[in-house]
GROMACS .gro file of C-alpha atoms in nm:
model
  308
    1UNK     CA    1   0.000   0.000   0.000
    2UNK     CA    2   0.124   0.311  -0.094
    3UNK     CA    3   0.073   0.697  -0.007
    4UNK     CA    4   0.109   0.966  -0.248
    5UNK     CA    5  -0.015   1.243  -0.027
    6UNK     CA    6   0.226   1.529  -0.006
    7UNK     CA    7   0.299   1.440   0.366
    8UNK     CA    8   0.630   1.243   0.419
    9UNK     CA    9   0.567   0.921   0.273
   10UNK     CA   10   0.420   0.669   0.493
   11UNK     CA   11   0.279   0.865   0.805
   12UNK     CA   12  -0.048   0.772   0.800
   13UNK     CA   13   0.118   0.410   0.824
   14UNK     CA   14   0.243   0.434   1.168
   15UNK     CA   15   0.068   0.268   1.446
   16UNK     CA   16   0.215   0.423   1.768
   17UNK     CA   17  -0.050   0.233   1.988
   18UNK     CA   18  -0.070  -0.087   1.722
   19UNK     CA   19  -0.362  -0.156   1.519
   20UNK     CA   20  -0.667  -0.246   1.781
   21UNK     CA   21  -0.715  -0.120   2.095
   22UNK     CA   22  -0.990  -0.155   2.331
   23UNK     CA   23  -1.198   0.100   2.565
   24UNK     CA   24  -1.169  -0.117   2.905
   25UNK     CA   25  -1.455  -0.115   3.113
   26UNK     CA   26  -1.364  -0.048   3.496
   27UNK     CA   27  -1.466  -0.382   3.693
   28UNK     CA   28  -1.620  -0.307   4.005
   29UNK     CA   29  -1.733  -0.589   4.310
   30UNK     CA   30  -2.057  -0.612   4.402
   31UNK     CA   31  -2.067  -0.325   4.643
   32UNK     CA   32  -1.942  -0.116   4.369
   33UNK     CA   33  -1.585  -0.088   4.488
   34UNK     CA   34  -1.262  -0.115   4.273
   35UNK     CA   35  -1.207  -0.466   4.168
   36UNK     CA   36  -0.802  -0.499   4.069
   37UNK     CA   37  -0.754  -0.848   4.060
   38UNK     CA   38  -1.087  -0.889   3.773
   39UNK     CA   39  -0.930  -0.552   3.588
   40UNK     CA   40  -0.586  -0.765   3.595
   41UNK     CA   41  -0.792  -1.102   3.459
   42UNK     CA   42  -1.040  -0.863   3.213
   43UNK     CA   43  -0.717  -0.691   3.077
   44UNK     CA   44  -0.549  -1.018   3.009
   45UNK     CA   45  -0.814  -1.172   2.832
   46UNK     CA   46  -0.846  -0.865   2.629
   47UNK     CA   47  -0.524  -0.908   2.510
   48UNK     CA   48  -0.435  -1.245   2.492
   49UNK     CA   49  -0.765  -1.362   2.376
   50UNK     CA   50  -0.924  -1.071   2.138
   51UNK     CA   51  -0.577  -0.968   2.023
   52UNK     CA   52  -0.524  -0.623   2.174
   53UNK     CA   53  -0.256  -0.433   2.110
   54UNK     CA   54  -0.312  -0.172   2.349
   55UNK     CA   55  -0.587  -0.106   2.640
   56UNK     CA   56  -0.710   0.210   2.720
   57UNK     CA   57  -0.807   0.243   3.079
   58UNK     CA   58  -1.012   0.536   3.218
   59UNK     CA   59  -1.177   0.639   2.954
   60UNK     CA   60  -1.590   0.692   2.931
   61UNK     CA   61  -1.653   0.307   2.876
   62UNK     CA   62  -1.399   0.252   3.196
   63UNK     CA   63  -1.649   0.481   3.378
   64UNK     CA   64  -1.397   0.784   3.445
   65UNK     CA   65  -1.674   1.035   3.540
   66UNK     CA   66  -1.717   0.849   3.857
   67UNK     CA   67  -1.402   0.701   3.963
   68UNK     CA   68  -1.133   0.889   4.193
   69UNK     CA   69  -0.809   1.033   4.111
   70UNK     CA   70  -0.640   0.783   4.355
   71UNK     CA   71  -0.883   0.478   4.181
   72UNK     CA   72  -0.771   0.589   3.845
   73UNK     CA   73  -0.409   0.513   3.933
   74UNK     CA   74  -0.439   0.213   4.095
   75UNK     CA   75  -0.650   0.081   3.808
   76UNK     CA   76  -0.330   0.267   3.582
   77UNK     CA   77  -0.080   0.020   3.792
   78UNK     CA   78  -0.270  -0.306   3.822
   79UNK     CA   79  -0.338  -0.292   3.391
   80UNK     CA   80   0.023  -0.234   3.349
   81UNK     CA   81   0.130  -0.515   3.549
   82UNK     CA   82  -0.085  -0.766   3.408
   83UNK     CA   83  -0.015  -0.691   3.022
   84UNK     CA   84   0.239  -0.406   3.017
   85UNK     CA   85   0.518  -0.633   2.882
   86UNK     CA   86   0.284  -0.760   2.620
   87UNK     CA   87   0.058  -0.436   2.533
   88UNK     CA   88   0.071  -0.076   2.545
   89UNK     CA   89  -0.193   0.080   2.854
   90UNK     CA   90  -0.296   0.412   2.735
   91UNK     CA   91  -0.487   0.607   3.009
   92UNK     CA   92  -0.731   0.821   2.974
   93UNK     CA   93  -0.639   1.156   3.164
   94UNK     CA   94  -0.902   1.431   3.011
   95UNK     CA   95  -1.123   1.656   3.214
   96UNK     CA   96  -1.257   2.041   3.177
   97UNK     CA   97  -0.973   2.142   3.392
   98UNK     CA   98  -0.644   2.161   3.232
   99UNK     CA   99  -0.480   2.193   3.570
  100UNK     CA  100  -0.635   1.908   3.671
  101UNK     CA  101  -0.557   1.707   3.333
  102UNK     CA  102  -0.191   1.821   3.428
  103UNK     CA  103  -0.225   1.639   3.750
  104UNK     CA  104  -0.354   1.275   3.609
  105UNK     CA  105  -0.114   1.272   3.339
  106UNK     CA  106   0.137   1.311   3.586
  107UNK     CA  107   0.007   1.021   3.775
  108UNK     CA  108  -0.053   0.790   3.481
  109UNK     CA  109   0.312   0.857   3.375
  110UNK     CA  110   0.438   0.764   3.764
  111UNK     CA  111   0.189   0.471   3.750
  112UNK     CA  112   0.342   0.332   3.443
  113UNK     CA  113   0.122   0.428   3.157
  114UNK     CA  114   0.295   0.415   2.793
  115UNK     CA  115   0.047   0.683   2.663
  116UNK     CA  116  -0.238   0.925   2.699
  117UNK     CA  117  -0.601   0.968   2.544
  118UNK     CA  118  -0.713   1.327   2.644
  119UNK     CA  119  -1.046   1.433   2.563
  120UNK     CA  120  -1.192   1.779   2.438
  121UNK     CA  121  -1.262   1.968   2.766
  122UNK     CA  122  -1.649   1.925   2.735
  123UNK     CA  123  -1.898   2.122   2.882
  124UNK     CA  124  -1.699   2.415   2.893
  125UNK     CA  125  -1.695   2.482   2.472
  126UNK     CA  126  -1.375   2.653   2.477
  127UNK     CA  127  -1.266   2.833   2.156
  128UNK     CA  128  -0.999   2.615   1.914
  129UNK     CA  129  -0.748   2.874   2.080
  130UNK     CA  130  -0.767   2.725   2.394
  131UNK     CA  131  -0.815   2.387   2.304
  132UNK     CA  132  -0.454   2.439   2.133
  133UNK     CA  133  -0.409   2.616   2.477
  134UNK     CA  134  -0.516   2.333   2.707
  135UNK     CA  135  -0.391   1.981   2.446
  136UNK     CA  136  -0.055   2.145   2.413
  137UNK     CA  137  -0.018   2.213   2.843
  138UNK     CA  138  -0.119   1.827   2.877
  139UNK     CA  139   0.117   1.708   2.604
  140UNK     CA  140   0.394   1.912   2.749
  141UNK     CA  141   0.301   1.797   3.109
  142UNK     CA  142   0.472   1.461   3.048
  143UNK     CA  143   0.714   1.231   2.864
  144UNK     CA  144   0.418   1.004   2.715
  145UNK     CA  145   0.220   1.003   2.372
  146UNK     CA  146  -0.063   1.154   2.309
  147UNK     CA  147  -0.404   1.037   2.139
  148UNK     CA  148  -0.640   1.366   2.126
  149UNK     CA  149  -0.994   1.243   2.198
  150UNK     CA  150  -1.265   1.421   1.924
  151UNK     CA  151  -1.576   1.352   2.008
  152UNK     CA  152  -1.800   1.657   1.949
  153UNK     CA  153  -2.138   1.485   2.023
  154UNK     CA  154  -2.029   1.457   2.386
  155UNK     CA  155  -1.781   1.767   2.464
  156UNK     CA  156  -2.000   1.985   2.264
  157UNK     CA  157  -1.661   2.143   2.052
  158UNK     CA  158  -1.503   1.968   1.748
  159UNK     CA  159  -1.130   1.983   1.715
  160UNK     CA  160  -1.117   2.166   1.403
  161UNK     CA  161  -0.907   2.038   1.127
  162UNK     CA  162  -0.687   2.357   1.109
  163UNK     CA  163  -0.643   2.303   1.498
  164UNK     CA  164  -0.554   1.928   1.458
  165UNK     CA  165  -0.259   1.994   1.186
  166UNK     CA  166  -0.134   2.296   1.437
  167UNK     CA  167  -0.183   2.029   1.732
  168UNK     CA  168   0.044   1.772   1.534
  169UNK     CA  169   0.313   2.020   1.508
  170UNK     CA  170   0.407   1.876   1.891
  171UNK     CA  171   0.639   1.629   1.917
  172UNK     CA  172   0.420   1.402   2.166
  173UNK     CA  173   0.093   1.469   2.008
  174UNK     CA  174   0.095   1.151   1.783
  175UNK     CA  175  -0.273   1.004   1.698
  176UNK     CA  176  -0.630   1.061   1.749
  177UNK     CA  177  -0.925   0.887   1.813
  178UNK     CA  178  -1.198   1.000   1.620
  179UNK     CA  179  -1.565   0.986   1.716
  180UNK     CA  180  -1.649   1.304   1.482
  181UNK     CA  181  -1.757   1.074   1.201
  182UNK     CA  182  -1.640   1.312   0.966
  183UNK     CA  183  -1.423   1.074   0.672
  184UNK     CA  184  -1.376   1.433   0.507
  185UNK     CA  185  -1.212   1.614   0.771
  186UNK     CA  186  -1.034   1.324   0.855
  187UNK     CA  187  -0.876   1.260   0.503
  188UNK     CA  188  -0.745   1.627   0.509
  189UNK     CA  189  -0.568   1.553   0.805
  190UNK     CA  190  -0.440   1.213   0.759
  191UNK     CA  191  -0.330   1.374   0.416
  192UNK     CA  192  -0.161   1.687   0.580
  193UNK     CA  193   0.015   1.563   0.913
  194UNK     CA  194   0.163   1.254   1.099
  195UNK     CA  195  -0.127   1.187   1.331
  196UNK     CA  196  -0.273   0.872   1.315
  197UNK     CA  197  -0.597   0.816   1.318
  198UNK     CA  198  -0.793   0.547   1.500
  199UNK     CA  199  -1.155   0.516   1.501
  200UNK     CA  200  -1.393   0.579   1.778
  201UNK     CA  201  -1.665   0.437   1.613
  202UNK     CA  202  -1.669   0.067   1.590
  203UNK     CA  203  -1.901   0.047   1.281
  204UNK     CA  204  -1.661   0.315   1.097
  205UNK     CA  205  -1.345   0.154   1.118
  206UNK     CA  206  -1.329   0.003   0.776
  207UNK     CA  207  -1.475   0.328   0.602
  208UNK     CA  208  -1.177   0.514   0.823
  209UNK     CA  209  -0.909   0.283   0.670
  210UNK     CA  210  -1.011   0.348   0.335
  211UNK     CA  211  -0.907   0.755   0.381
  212UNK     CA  212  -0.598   0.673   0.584
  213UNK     CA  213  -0.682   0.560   0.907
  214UNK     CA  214  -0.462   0.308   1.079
  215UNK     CA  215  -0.683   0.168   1.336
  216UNK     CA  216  -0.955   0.130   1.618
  217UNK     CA  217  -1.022   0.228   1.982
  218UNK     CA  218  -1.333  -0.028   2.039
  219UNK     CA  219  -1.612  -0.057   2.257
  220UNK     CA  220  -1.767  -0.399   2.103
  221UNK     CA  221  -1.397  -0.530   2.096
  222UNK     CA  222  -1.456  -0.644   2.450
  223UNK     CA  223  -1.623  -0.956   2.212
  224UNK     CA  224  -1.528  -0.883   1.857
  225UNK     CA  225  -1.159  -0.766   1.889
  226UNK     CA  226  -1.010  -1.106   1.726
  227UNK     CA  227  -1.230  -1.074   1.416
  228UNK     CA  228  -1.186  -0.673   1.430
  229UNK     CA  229  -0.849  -0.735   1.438
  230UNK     CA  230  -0.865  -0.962   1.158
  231UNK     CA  231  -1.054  -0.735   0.949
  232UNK     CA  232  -0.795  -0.427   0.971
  233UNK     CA  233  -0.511  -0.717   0.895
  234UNK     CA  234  -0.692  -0.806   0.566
  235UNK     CA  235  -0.713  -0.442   0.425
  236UNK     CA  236  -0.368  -0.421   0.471
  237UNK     CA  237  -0.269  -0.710   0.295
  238UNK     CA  238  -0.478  -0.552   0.054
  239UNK     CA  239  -0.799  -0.809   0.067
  240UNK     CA  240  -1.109  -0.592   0.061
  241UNK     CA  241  -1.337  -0.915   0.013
  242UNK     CA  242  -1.221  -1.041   0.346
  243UNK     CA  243  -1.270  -0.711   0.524
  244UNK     CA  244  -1.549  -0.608   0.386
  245UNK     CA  245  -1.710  -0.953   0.485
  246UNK     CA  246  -1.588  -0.949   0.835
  247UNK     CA  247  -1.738  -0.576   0.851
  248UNK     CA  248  -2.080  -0.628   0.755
  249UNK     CA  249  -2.062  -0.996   1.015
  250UNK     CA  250  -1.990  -0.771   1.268
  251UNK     CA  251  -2.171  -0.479   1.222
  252UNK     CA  252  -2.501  -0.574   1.411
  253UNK     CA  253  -2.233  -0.582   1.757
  254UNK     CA  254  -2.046  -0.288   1.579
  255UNK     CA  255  -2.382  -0.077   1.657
  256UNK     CA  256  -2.586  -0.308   1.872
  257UNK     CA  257  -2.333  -0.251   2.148
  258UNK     CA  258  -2.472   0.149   2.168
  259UNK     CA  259  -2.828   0.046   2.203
  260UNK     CA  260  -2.820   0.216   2.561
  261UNK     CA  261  -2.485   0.347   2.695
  262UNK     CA  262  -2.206   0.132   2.563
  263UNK     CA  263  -2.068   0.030   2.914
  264UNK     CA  264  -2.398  -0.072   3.030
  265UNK     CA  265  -2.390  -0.340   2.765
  266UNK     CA  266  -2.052  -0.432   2.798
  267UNK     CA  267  -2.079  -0.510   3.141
  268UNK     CA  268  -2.375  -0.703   3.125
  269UNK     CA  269  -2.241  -0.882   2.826
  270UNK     CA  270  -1.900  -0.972   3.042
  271UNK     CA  271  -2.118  -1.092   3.295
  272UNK     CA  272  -2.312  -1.349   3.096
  273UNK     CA  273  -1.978  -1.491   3.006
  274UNK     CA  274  -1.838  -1.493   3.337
  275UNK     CA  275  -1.601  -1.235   3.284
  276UNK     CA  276  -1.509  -0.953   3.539
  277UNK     CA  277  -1.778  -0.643   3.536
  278UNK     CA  278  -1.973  -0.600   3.825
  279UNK     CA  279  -2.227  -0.353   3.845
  280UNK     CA  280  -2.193   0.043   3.655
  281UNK     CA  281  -2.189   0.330   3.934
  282UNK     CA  282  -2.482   0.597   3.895
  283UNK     CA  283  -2.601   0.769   3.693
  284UNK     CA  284  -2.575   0.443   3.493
  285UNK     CA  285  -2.823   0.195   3.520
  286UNK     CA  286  -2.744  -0.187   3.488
  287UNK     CA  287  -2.903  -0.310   3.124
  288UNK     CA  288  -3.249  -0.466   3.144
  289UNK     CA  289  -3.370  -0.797   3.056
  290UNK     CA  290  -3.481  -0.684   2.744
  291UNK     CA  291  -3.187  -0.517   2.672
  292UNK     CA  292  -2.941  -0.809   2.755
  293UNK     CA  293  -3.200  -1.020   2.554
  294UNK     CA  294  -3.121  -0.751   2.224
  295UNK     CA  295  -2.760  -0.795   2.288
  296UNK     CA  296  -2.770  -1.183   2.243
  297UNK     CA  297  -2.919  -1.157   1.962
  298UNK     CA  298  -2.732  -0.890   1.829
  299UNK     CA  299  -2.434  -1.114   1.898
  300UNK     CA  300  -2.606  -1.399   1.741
  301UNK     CA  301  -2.661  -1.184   1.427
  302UNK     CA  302  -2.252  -1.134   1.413
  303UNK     CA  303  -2.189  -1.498   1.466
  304UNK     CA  304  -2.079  -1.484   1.850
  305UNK     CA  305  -2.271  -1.675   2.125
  306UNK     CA  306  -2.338  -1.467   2.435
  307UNK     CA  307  -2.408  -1.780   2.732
  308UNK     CA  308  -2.755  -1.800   2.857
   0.00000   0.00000   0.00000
């Protein structure tokens, strides 16, 4: 596969967090506490089994809104010492408040993370100046990588494309993960700077390939990431049959997953296979009957069995 872009040849090729990652979910015991030792066991089987290359922990799916600075690093540590010799733990440090952003990416770094997702400060709708302002403090802040998190639907701000190719101008600001949806924008900037770009939408990962994306940060992966996996390995070895078949198998998980709020699902799903979840903190609500009943057969629909 080539590149002809005017950007130095090959960029959109590199992979600085590997092909697949997955957004962990934060196990929890059954009075809602942090559970280590299933995080250590889910984390394994994330990577061993669904072919991970890389886990990030504390993100949205890993429940970050409601866990503590101190829980955030401990979860940091006990990821990296199951599967830090074997896959990269990316850690989700992003808040509203840079300061604060400063402060758990200074953690993550001490904890033993080998990168950082950072969010759009949401809420807040700050002007592209200062989210140039508040990326470029974070990336600064430590020696680690950094994935920029664009996901206007849920910070309320895009990161503008003209703001993106001044944002890859910094040394540590390497990829993005890219829950805009926008395969226009994103081809401009994939054809312009060095960031690479992973999806943040399961079901777009293919389409994303196809204009120079390298990758996916998965929600569904928690139970699709071996055939994901496979899929991004076939279009780059140039088989569009395969991927394209793998693609459409999967994409009744890709979207099924997002029926209700992705972690709600996940969870429940982990459950049913006796995997470590425990229950979602509030304001989540633990999935229905009806709604675990949906995700069976949404799994059945992609070829994967979800245990009675």
């Amino acid at each position: 596969m080539t590149h002809d872009h005017a950007a130095a040849p090959g960029r959109a090729a590199s992979r600085p967090f590997g092909r697949l990652l997955t957004a962990m979910v934060t196990p929890f015991t059954v009075d809602g506490s942090l559970d280590l030792d299933g995080a250590a066991r889910l984390a394994t089987y994330l990577v061993k089994e669904q072919g991970n290359d890389a886990l990030v922990v504390n993100g949205t799916t890993g429940e970050s809104p409601t866990t503590t600075d101190a829980e955030k690093e401990r979860l940091v540590r006990a990821v990296v010492e199951a599967v830090g010799d074997s896959a990269r733990v990316v850690a989700g440090v992003g808040t509203n408040d840079t300061r604060h952003t400063i402060e758990l990416a200074a953690a993550a770094e001490k904890a033993g993370a080998h990168g950082l997702l950072v969010v759009t400060p949401y809420y807040s709708r700050p002007p592209q100046s200062g989210l140039v302002r508040h990326f470029t403090a974070v990336a600064d802040a430590t020696g680690l990588p950094v994935m920029l998190y664009d996901i206007p639907h849920r910070s309320g701000v895009p990161i503008e494309t003209e703001t993106l190719v001044r944002l890859a101008e910094h040394g540590r600001i390497v990829a993005v993960k890219d829950a805009k949806g926008d395969l226009t924008a994103n081809s401009w900037v994939t054809s312009r700077t060095e960031l690479a770009y992973y999806s943040g939408d399961d079901a777009l990962t293919l389409p994303a390939l196809a204009v120079g994306g390298v990758g996916l940060v998965g929600t569904s992966t928690h139970f699709t990431g071996a055939l994901t996996k496979q899929m991004i390995e076939a279009y780059d070895e140039g088989d569009l049959t395969t991927a394209l078949s793998v693609h459409r198998r999967l994409l009744p998980l890709f979207t099924g997953i997002f029926r209700t709020q992705g972690t709600i699902l996940v969870k429940a799903g982990l459950a049913a296979c006796g995997m470590p979840s425990g229950p979602v903190r509030p304001p989540l609500v633990e999935a229905t009957d009806a709604e675990i009943d949906q995700l069976r057969a949404d799994c059945a629909a992609a070829g994967l069995a979800l245990p009675e």
